[in-house]
Tab-separated table of C-alpha atoms and ligand atoms in Angstrom:
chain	number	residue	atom	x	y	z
A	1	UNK	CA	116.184	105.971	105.392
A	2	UNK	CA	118.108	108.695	103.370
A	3	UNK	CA	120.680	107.492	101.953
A	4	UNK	CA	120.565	105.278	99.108
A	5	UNK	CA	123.249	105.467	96.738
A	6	UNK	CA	124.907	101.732	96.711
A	7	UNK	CA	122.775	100.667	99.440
A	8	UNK	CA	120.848	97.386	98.685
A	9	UNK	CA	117.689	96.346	97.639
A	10	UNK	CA	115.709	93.330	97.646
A	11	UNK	CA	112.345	92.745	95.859
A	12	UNK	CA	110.111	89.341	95.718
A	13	UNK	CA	108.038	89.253	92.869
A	14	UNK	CA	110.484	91.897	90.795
A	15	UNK	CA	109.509	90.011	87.321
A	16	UNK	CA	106.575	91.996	86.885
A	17	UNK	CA	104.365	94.539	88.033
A	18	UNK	CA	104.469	96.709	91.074
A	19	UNK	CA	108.129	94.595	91.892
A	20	UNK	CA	109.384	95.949	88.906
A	21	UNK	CA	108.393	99.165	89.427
A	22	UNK	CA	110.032	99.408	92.619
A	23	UNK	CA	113.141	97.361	91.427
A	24	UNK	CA	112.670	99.784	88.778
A	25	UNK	CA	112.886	102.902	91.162
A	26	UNK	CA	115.335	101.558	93.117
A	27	UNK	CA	118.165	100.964	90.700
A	28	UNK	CA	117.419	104.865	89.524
A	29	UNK	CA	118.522	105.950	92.938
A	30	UNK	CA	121.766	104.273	92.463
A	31	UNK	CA	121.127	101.556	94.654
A	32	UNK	CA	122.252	97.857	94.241
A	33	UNK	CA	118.770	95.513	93.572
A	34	UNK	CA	118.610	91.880	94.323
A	35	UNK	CA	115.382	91.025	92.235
A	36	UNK	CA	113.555	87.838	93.339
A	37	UNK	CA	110.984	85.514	91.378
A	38	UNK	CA	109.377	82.289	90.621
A	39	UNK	CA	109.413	83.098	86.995
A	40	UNK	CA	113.153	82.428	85.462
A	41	UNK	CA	112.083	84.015	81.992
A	42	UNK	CA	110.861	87.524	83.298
A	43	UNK	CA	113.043	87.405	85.946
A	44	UNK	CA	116.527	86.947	83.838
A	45	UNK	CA	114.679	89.365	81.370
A	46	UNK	CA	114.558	92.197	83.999
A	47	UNK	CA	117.566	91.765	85.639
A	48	UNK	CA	118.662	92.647	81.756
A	49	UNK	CA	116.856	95.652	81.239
A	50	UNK	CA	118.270	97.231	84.697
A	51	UNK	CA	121.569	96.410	83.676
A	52	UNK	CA	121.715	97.743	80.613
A	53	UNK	CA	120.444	101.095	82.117
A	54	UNK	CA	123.800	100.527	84.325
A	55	UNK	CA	122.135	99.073	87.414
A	56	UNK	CA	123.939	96.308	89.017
A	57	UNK	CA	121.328	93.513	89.543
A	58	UNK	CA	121.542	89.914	91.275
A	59	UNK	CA	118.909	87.707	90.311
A	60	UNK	CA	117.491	85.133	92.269
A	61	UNK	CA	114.914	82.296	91.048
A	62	UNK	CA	112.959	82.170	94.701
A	63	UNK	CA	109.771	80.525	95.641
A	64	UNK	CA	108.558	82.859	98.370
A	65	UNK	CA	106.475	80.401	99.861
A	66	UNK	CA	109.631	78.097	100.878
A	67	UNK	CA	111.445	79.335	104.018
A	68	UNK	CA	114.670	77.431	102.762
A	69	UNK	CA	114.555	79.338	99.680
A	70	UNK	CA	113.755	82.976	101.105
A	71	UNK	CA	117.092	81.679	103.486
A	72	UNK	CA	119.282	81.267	100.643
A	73	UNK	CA	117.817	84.711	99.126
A	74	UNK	CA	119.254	86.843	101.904
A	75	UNK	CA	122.137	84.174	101.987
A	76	UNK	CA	123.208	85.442	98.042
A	77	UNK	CA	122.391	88.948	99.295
A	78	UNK	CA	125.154	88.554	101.820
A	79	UNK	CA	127.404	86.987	99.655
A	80	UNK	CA	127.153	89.396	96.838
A	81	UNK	CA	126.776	92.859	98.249
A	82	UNK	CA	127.907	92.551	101.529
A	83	UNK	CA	124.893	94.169	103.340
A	84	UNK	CA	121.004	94.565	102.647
A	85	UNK	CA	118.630	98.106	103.387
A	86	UNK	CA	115.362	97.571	102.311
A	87	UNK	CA	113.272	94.602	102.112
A	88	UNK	CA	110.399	94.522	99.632
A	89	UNK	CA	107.994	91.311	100.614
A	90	UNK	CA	106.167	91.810	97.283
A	91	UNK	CA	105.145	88.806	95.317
A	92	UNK	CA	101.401	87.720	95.654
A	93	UNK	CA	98.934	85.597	93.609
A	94	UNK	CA	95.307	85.735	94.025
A	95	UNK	CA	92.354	83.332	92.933
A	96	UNK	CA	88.519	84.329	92.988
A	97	UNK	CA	85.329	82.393	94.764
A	98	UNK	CA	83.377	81.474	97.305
A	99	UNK	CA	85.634	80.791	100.357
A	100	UNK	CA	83.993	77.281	101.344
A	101	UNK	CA	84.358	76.395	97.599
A	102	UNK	CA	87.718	76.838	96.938
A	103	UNK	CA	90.235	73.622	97.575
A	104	UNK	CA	92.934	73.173	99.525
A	105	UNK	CA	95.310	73.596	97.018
A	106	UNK	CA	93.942	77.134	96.499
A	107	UNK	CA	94.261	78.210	100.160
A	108	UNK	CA	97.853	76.715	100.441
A	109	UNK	CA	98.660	78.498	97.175
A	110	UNK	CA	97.725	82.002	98.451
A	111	UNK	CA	98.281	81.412	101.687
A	112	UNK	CA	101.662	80.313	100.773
A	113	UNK	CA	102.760	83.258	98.699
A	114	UNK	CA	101.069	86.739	99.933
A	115	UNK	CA	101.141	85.345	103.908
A	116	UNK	CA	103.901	82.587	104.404
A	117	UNK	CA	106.210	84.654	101.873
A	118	UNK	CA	105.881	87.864	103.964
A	119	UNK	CA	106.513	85.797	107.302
A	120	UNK	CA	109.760	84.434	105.455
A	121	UNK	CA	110.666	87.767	104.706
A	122	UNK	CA	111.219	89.022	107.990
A	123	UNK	CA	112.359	86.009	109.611
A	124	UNK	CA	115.404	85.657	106.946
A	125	UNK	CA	116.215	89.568	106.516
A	126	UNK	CA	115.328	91.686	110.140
A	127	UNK	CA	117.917	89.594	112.006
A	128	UNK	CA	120.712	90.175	109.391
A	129	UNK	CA	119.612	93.933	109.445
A	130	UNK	CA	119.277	94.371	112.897
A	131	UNK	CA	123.266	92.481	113.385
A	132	UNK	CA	124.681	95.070	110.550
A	133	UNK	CA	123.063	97.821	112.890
A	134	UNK	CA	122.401	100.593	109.913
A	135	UNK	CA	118.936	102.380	108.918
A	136	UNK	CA	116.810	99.885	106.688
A	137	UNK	CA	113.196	99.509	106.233
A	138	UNK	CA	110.816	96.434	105.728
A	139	UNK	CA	107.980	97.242	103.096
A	140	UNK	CA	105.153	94.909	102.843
A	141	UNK	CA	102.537	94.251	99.933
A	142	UNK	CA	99.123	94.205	101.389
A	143	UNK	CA	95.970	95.656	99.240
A	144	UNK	CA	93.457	97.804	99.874
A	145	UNK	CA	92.118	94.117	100.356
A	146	UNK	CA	94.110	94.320	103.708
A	147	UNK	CA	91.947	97.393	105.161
A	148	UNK	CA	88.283	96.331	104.168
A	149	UNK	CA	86.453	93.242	103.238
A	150	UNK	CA	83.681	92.037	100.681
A	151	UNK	CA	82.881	88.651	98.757
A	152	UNK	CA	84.750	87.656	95.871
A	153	UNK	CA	88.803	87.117	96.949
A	154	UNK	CA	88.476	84.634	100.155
A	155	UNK	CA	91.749	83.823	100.686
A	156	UNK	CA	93.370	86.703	98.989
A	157	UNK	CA	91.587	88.857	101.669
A	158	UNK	CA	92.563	86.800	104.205
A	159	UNK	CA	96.353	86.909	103.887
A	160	UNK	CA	96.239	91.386	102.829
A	161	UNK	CA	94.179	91.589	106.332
A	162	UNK	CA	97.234	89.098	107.911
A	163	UNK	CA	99.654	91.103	106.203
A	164	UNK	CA	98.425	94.607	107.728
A	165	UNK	CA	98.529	93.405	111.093
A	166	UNK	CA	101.659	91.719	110.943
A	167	UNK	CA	103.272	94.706	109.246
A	168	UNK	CA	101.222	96.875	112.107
A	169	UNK	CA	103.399	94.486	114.753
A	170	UNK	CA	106.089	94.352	112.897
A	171	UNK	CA	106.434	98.658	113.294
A	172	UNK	CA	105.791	98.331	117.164
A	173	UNK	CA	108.083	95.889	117.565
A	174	UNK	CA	110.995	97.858	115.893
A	175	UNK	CA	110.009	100.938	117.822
A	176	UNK	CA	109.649	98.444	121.406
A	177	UNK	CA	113.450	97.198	120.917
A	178	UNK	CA	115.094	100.657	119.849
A	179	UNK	CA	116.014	98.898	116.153
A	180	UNK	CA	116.831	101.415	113.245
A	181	UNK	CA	114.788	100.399	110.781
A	182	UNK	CA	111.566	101.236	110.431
A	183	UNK	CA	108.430	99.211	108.265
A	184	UNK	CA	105.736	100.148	105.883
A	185	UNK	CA	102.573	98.322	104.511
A	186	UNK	CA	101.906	99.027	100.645
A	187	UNK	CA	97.767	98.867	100.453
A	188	UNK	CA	97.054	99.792	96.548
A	189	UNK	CA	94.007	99.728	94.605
A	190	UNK	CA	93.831	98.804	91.249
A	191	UNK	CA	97.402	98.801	89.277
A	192	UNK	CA	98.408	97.883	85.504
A	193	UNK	CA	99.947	94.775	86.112
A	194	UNK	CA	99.836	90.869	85.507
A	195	UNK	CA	98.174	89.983	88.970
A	196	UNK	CA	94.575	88.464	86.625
A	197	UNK	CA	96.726	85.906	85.392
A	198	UNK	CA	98.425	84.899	88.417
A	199	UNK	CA	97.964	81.153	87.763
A	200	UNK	CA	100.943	81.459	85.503
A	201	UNK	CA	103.285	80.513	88.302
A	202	UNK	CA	101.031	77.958	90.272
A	203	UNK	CA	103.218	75.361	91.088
A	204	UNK	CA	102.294	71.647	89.809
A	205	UNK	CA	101.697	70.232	92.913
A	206	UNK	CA	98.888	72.523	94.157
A	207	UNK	CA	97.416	72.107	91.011
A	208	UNK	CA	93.898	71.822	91.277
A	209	UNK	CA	91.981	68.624	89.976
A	210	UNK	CA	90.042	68.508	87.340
A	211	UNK	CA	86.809	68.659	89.261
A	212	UNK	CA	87.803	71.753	91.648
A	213	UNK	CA	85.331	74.551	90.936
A	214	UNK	CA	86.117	77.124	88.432
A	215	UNK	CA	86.616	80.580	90.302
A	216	UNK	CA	83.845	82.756	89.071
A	217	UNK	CA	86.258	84.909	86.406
A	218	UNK	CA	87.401	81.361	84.931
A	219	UNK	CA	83.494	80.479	84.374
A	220	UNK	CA	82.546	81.242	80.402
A	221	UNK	CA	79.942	83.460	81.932
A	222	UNK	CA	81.917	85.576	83.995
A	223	UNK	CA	84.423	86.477	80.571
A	224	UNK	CA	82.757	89.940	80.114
A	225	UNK	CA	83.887	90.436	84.020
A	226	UNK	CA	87.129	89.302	83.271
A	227	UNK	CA	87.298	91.381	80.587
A	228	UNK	CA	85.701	94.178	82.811
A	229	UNK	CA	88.218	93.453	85.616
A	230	UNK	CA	91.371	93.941	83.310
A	231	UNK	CA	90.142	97.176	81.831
A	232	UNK	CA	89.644	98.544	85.262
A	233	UNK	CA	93.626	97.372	86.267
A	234	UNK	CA	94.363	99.089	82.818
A	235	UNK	CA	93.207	102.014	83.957
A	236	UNK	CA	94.740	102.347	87.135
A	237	UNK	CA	97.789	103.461	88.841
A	238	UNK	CA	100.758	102.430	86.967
A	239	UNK	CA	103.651	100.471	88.920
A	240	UNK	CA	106.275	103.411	89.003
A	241	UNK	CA	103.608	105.669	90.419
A	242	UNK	CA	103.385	102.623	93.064
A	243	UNK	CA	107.062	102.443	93.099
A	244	UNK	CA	107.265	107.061	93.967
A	245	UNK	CA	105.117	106.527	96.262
A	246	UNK	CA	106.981	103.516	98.100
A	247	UNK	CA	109.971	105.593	97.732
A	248	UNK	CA	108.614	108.716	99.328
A	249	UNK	CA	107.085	106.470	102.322
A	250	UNK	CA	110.899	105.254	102.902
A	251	UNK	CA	112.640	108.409	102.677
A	252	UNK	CA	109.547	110.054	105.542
A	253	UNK	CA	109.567	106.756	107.309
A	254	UNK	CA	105.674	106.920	106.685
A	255	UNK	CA	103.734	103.330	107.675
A	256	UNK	CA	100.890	103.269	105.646
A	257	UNK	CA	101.386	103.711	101.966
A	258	UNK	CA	97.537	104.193	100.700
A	259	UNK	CA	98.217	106.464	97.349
A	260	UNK	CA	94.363	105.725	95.678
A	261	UNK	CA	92.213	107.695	98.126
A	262	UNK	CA	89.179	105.381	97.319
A	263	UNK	CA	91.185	102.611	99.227
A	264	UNK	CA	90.114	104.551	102.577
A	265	UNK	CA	86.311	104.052	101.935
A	266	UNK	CA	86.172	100.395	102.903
A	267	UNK	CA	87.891	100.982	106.609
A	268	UNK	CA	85.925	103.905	106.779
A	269	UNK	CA	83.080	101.973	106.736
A	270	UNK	CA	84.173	98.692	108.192
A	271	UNK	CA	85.337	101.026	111.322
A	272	UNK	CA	82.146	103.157	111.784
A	273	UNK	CA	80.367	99.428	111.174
A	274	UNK	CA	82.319	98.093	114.166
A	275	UNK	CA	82.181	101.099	116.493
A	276	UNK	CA	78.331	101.815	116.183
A	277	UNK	CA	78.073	97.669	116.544
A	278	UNK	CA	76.243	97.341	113.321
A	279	UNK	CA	76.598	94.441	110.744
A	280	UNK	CA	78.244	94.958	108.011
A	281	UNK	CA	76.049	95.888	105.366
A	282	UNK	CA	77.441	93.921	101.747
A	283	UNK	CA	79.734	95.779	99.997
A	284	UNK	CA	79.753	95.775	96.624
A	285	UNK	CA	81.211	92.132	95.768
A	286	UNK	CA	84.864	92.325	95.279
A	287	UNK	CA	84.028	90.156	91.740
A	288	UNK	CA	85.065	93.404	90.003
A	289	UNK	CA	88.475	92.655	92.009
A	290	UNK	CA	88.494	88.970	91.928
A	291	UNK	CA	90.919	87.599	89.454
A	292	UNK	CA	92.543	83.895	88.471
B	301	NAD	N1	97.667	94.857	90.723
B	301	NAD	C1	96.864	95.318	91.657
B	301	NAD	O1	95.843	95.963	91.373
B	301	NAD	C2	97.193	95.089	93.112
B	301	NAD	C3	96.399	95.722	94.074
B	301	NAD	C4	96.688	95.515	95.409
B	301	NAD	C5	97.775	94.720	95.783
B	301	NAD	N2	98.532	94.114	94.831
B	301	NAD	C6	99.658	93.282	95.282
B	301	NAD	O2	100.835	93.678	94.626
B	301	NAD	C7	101.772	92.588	94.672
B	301	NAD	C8	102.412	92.434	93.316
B	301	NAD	O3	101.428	91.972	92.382
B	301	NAD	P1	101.265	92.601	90.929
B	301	NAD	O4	99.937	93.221	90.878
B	301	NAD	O5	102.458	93.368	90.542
B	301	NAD	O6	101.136	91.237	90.065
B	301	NAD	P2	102.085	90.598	88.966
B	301	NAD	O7	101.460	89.276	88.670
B	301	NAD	O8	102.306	91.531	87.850
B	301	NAD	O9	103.471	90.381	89.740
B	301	NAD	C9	103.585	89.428	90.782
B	301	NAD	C10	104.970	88.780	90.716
B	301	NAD	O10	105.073	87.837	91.794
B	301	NAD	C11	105.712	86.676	91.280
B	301	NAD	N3	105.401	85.492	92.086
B	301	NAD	C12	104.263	84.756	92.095
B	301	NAD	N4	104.395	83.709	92.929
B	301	NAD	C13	105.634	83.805	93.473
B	301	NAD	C14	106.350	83.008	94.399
B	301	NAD	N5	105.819	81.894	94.949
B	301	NAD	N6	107.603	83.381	94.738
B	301	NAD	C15	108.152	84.485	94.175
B	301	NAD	N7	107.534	85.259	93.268
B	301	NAD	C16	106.286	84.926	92.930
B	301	NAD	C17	105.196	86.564	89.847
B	301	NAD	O11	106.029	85.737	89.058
B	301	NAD	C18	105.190	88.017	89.418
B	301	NAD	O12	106.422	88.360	88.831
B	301	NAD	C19	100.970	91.371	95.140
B	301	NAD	O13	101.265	91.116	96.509
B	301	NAD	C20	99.540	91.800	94.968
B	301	NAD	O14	98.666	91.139	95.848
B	301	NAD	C21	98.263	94.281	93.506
């Protein structure tokens, strides 16, 4: 894409974090910015803050993981601005532990969010795009979780590594059928935002019981790793460096948006593993990354 001026934006999980960022970003390019969330609170609070910069904002309480909801998202879209450019399918959750520990709440959780919110994503916005017929793009929010694997986020590596190859399809298919818009997968590393407390927004019906296992960072124990885990997100990239970079990877219709260059060990590896046809050899446990 290159133009943006009064073009629109969506963004799931705009409250906080990378979404603002990019919401952020966004409404500095003049564009209009449909901001989507779970939390009502944040969400009405950012919506604020980019209007009172002199964005125009629509915000929508959405629970990614509901296909009728992410439907009425690109409905109010529609409705309000006439027309919708890029896509963000940003809001994720993750939750730590051992993958045959974890309950089904857990997996429907995460799975419900990072994967079935994606999926929603494109099945509610590409056909609208594709009908209007102008330039657009599709970003989605893996992690660097999405190109290599290790212990410690189960589920939450499950759905990045869905997330990459759906996004990967998702490119070959717009290039197969001639479409104008193009896709990118965001992969970062560590950022400063909210993501160790994702359990704010768990909804109350996948609620674990009492007697589900603690994730490891929830254990009393683990607190000095908790504590380690949010110094280490501290310290890394901040969301509107996130948020350049996404913009940059729109404007050169560039796929794969990798900005921490220590996100390209693990696939280095896990590709040199698979093409030598060696086991992969443990990496170092991704407890430093789990969080929730
Ligand atoms: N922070 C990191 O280090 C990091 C690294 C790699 C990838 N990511 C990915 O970045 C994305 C954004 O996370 P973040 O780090 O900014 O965390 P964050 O917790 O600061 O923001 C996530 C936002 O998603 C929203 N959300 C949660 N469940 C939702 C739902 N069901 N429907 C709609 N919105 C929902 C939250 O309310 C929150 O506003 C996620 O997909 C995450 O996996 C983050």
């Amino acid at each position: 894409m290159k133009q943006f001026k009064d073009r629109v934006a969506v963004v799931t999980g705009a409250a906080s974090g990378i979404g603002r960022g990019l919401a952020e970003r966004f409404a500095a390019e003049g564009m209009k910015v449909v901001l989507a969330d779970i939390e009502a609170g944040p969400l009405a609070e950012t919506a604020a803050a980019l209007e009172a910069k002199g964005a125009t904002t629509l915000a929508v309480e959405t629970d990614v993981s509901k296909a009728d909801q992410v439907d009425a998202l690109a409905k109010s879209t529609i409705d309000a601005f006439g027309a919708v450019h890029i896509v963000c399918n940003n809001a994720g959750v993750a939750v730590g532990g051992l993958s045959w520990e974890r309950t089904l709440a857990d997996w429907e959780w995460v799975m419900g969010v990072n994967l079935w919110g994606v999926i929603h994503g494109i099945r509610s916005f590409v056909p609208i795009m594709l009908e209007q017929g102008t330039e657009g793009h599709i970003v989605n929010t893996s992690s660097s979780a999405g190109i290599s694997s290790s212990a410690g986020l189960p589920i939450y590596t499950a759905t990045k590594h869905a997330v990459v190859a759906l996004s990967e399809v998702l490119h070959y298919e717009f290039a197969m059928t001639g479409a104008k818009l193009r896709a990118s997968v965001l992969c970062p590393l560590y950022v400063a935002t909210n993501i160790v407390d994702s359990d704010r927004n768990r909804p109350e019906e996948l609620q674990n019981e009492e007697a589900a296992p603690l994730s490891p960072l929830k254990r009393p124990e683990m607190q000095a790793a908790v504590d380690t885990f949010r110094q280490t997100l501290a310290t890394g990239d901040t969301p509107a460096e996130i948020a350049d970079a996404v913009f940059t990877a729109i404007k050169d219709e560039k796929f794969y948006i990798i900005n921490d260059a220590r996100a390209k060990d693990g696939p280095r590896k896990r590709l040199a593993d698979i093409l030598e046809d060696r086991n992969p050899a443990p990496g170092p446990a991704a407890s430093s990354a789990a969080s929730s």
